[in-house]
PDB file of C-alpha atoms and ligand atoms in Angstrom:
ATOM      1  CA  MET K  21      91.480 123.834  46.588  1.00  0.00           C
ATOM      2  CA  LYS K  22      90.306 120.219  46.747  1.00  0.00           C
ATOM      3  CA  ILE K  23      93.817 119.001  47.507  1.00  0.00           C
ATOM      4  CA  ILE K  24      94.151 121.398  50.447  1.00  0.00           C
ATOM      5  CA  LYS K  25      90.855 120.139  51.922  1.00  0.00           C
ATOM      6  CA  ILE K  26      91.969 116.510  51.646  1.00  0.00           C
ATOM      7  CA  THR K  27      95.276 117.361  53.264  1.00  0.00           C
ATOM      8  CA  LEU K  28      93.500 119.090  56.144  1.00  0.00           C
ATOM      9  CA  ILE K  29      91.159 116.132  56.663  1.00  0.00           C
ATOM     10  CA  ALA K  30      94.086 113.732  56.644  1.00  0.00           C
ATOM     11  CA  PHE K  31      95.935 115.926  59.149  1.00  0.00           C
ATOM     12  CA  ALA K  32      92.883 116.053  61.428  1.00  0.00           C
ATOM     13  CA  GLY K  33      92.653 112.290  61.154  1.00  0.00           C
ATOM     14  CA  VAL K  34      96.233 111.902  62.324  1.00  0.00           C
ATOM     15  CA  LEU K  35      95.562 114.206  65.280  1.00  0.00           C
ATOM     16  CA  LEU K  36      92.482 112.186  66.270  1.00  0.00           C
ATOM     17  CA  PHE K  37      94.364 108.935  65.920  1.00  0.00           C
ATOM     18  CA  THR K  38      97.177 110.233  68.108  1.00  0.00           C
ATOM     19  CA  ALA K  39      94.705 111.409  70.774  1.00  0.00           C
ATOM     20  CA  CYS K  40      92.925 108.050  70.777  1.00  0.00           C
ATOM     21  CA  GLY K  41      96.180 106.164  71.033  1.00  0.00           C
ATOM     22  CA  LYS K  42      97.241 108.202  74.032  1.00  0.00           C
ATOM     23  CA  SER K  43      93.972 107.774  75.924  1.00  0.00           C
ATOM     24  CA  THR K  44      93.965 104.020  75.292  1.00  0.00           C
ATOM     25  CA  SER K  45      97.455 103.531  76.647  1.00  0.00           C
ATOM     26  CA  SER K  46      96.802 105.640  79.749  1.00  0.00           C
ATOM     27  CA  SER K  47      93.614 103.725  80.604  1.00  0.00           C
ATOM     28  CA  ASN K  48      95.595 100.488  80.322  1.00  0.00           C
ATOM     29  CA  THR K  49      98.085 101.841  82.835  1.00  0.00           C
ATOM     30  CA  ASN K  50      95.268 102.677  85.242  1.00  0.00           C
ATOM     31  CA  ASN K  51      93.834  99.187  84.970  1.00  0.00           C
ATOM     32  CA  PRO K  52      96.448  96.609  85.923  1.00  0.00           C
ATOM     33  CA  THR K  53      96.030  93.149  84.482  1.00  0.00           C
ATOM     34  CA  SER K  54      93.362  91.060  86.115  1.00  0.00           C
ATOM     35  CA  LYS K  55      93.957  87.355  85.742  1.00  0.00           C
ATOM     36  CA  ASN K  56      90.274  86.669  86.140  1.00  0.00           C
ATOM     37  CA  GLY K  57      89.190  89.393  83.757  1.00  0.00           C
ATOM     38  CA  ASP K  58      85.740  90.935  84.087  1.00  0.00           C
ATOM     39  CA  THR K  59      83.817  87.687  84.161  1.00  0.00           C
ATOM     40  CA  PRO K  60      82.819  86.722  87.690  1.00  0.00           C
ATOM     41  CA  VAL K  61      84.125  83.358  88.787  1.00  0.00           C
ATOM     42  CA  VAL K  62      82.574  80.911  91.244  1.00  0.00           C
ATOM     43  CA  ASP K  63      85.828  80.338  93.070  1.00  0.00           C
ATOM     44  CA  GLY K  64      88.831  82.554  92.679  1.00  0.00           C
ATOM     45  CA  SER K  65      92.441  82.682  93.663  1.00  0.00           C
ATOM     46  CA  ALA K  66      94.793  85.529  94.362  1.00  0.00           C
ATOM     47  CA  THR K  67      98.449  85.837  95.165  1.00  0.00           C
ATOM     48  CA  ILE K  68     100.458  88.156  97.344  1.00  0.00           C
ATOM     49  CA  ALA K  69     103.847  88.673  95.733  1.00  0.00           C
ATOM     50  CA  SER K  70     106.407  91.484  95.894  1.00  0.00           C
ATOM     51  CA  PHE K  71     104.189  93.269  98.417  1.00  0.00           C
ATOM     52  CA  ALA K  72     101.229  93.413  96.044  1.00  0.00           C
ATOM     53  CA  PHE K  73      97.854  91.689  95.778  1.00  0.00           C
ATOM     54  CA  SER K  74      97.058  90.194  92.401  1.00  0.00           C
ATOM     55  CA  PRO K  75      94.633  90.534  90.756  1.00  0.00           C
ATOM     56  CA  ALA K  76      93.835  94.035  91.978  1.00  0.00           C
ATOM     57  CA  VAL K  77      90.138  93.346  91.365  1.00  0.00           C
ATOM     58  CA  LEU K  78      88.646  89.879  91.515  1.00  0.00           C
ATOM     59  CA  ASN K  79      85.049  89.371  90.377  1.00  0.00           C
ATOM     60  CA  LEU K  80      83.189  86.643  92.193  1.00  0.00           C
ATOM     61  CA  LYS K  81      79.707  85.135  92.464  1.00  0.00           C
ATOM     62  CA  THR K  82      78.000  84.756  95.859  1.00  0.00           C
ATOM     63  CA  GLY K  83      78.821  81.461  97.508  1.00  0.00           C
ATOM     64  CA  GLY K  84      82.266  81.464  95.954  1.00  0.00           C
ATOM     65  CA  SER K  85      85.541  81.304  97.789  1.00  0.00           C
ATOM     66  CA  VAL K  86      88.818  83.067  97.256  1.00  0.00           C
ATOM     67  CA  THR K  87      92.109  81.487  98.251  1.00  0.00           C
ATOM     68  CA  TRP K  88      95.079  83.782  98.732  1.00  0.00           C
ATOM     69  CA  THR K  89      98.622  82.438  98.574  1.00  0.00           C
ATOM     70  CA  ASN K  90     101.516  84.374 100.058  1.00  0.00           C
ATOM     71  CA  LYS K  91     104.466  84.107  97.674  1.00  0.00           C
ATOM     72  CA  ASP K  92     106.636  86.519  99.648  1.00  0.00           C
ATOM     73  CA  VAL K  93     109.204  85.660 102.305  1.00  0.00           C
ATOM     74  CA  SER K  94     107.548  88.375 104.361  1.00  0.00           C
ATOM     75  CA  THR K  95     104.396  87.655 106.346  1.00  0.00           C
ATOM     76  CA  HIS K  96     101.202  89.345 105.125  1.00  0.00           C
ATOM     77  CA  THR K  97      97.547  89.540 106.077  1.00  0.00           C
ATOM     78  CA  VAL K  98      94.357  89.733 104.028  1.00  0.00           C
ATOM     79  CA  THR K  99      92.172  92.080 106.037  1.00  0.00           C
ATOM     80  CA  ASP K 100      88.844  93.509 104.918  1.00  0.00           C
ATOM     81  CA  GLY K 101      88.471  97.237 105.558  1.00  0.00           C
ATOM     82  CA  SER K 102      84.989  96.830 107.031  1.00  0.00           C
ATOM     83  CA  GLY K 103      85.765  93.757 109.108  1.00  0.00           C
ATOM     84  CA  ALA K 104      84.096  91.071 106.984  1.00  0.00           C
ATOM     85  CA  PHE K 105      87.215  88.900 107.116  1.00  0.00           C
ATOM     86  CA  ASP K 106      90.735  88.885 108.493  1.00  0.00           C
ATOM     87  CA  SER K 107      93.258  86.186 107.700  1.00  0.00           C
ATOM     88  CA  GLY K 108      95.656  86.894 110.528  1.00  0.00           C
ATOM     89  CA  ASN K 109      99.298  86.275 109.655  1.00  0.00           C
ATOM     90  CA  ILE K 110      99.910  84.334 106.435  1.00  0.00           C
ATOM     91  CA  GLN K 111     103.450  82.984 106.271  1.00  0.00           C
ATOM     92  CA  GLN K 112     105.356  82.307 103.058  1.00  0.00           C
ATOM     93  CA  ASN K 113     103.608  79.725 100.843  1.00  0.00           C
ATOM     94  CA  GLN K 114     100.668  79.520 103.231  1.00  0.00           C
ATOM     95  CA  THR K 115      97.129  80.113 102.051  1.00  0.00           C
ATOM     96  CA  TYR K 116      93.969  81.702 103.406  1.00  0.00           C
ATOM     97  CA  THR K 117      90.494  80.999 102.078  1.00  0.00           C
ATOM     98  CA  PHE K 118      87.316  82.997 102.645  1.00  0.00           C
ATOM     99  CA  LYS K 119      83.835  82.186 101.371  1.00  0.00           C
ATOM    100  CA  PHE K 120      81.757  85.172 100.233  1.00  0.00           C
ATOM    101  CA  THR K 121      78.047  84.676 100.913  1.00  0.00           C
ATOM    102  CA  LYS K 122      76.966  88.320 100.574  1.00  0.00           C
ATOM    103  CA  ALA K 123      77.166  90.456  97.451  1.00  0.00           C
ATOM    104  CA  GLY K 124      79.196  93.615  97.736  1.00  0.00           C
ATOM    105  CA  THR K 125      82.560  95.205  97.175  1.00  0.00           C
ATOM    106  CA  TYR K 126      85.185  94.119  99.658  1.00  0.00           C
ATOM    107  CA  THR K 127      88.311  96.262  99.811  1.00  0.00           C
ATOM    108  CA  TYR K 128      91.091  94.530 101.679  1.00  0.00           C
ATOM    109  CA  HIS K 129      94.621  95.402 102.741  1.00  0.00           C
ATOM    110  CA  CYS K 130      97.626  94.054 104.627  1.00  0.00           C
ATOM    111  CA  MET K 131      97.687  94.935 108.325  1.00  0.00           C
ATOM    112  CA  ILE K 132     101.477  94.659 108.499  1.00  0.00           C
ATOM    113  CA  HIS K 133     102.432  96.792 105.506  1.00  0.00           C
ATOM    114  CA  SER K 134     100.447 100.010 105.243  1.00  0.00           C
ATOM    115  CA  MET K 135     102.199 100.881 101.965  1.00  0.00           C
ATOM    116  CA  MET K 136     100.688  97.889 100.207  1.00  0.00           C
ATOM    117  CA  VAL K 137      97.969  98.978  97.783  1.00  0.00           C
ATOM    118  CA  PRO K 138      94.550  97.634  98.822  1.00  0.00           C
ATOM    119  CA  ALA K 139      92.775  95.246  96.442  1.00  0.00           C
ATOM    120  CA  LYS K 140      89.125  94.361  95.901  1.00  0.00           C
ATOM    121  CA  VAL K 141      86.835  91.392  95.667  1.00  0.00           C
ATOM    122  CA  VAL K 142      83.608  92.343  93.900  1.00  0.00           C
ATOM    123  CA  VAL K 143      80.857  89.839  94.667  1.00  0.00           C
ATOM    124  CA  THR K 144      77.675  89.741  92.590  1.00  0.00           C
ATOM    125  CA  GLU K 145      74.549  87.634  93.058  1.00  0.00           C
ATOM    126  CA  LYS K 146      74.885  84.191  91.544  1.00  0.00           C
ATOM    127  CA  ASN K 147      71.557  84.459  89.699  1.00  0.00           C
ATOM    128  CA  ASN K 148      72.593  87.569  87.768  1.00  0.00           C
TER     129      ASN K 148
HETATM  130 CU1   CU Q  23     102.016  92.682 103.985  1.00  0.00          CU
END
């Protein structure tokens, strides 16, 4: 009887482990790598390459600037959805820099390519 119980517990353990493993890997897929991690930076940089903004989320402190570099042959723009900033056309290897003085979440996109996935700059107060 004792052996059966142990076997059942071990089996349940394997099931739990499998479930945990699955949920961990799926959450990784939903959260693409962020070069800057979760720690807000004073000044940040981002790239536009292969029709994608990277990192997808950039954490910044107020007063900090972000410089975007276009690594594609194609022209792109860095355009905030609520009009806070708009780079205009950025040619290959050109950069655009914007200084963020107000805290908030800025979701930006490319005006030329509607299929490009929007990215975010999350700005928090410097004193926090
Ligand atoms: Cu574009």
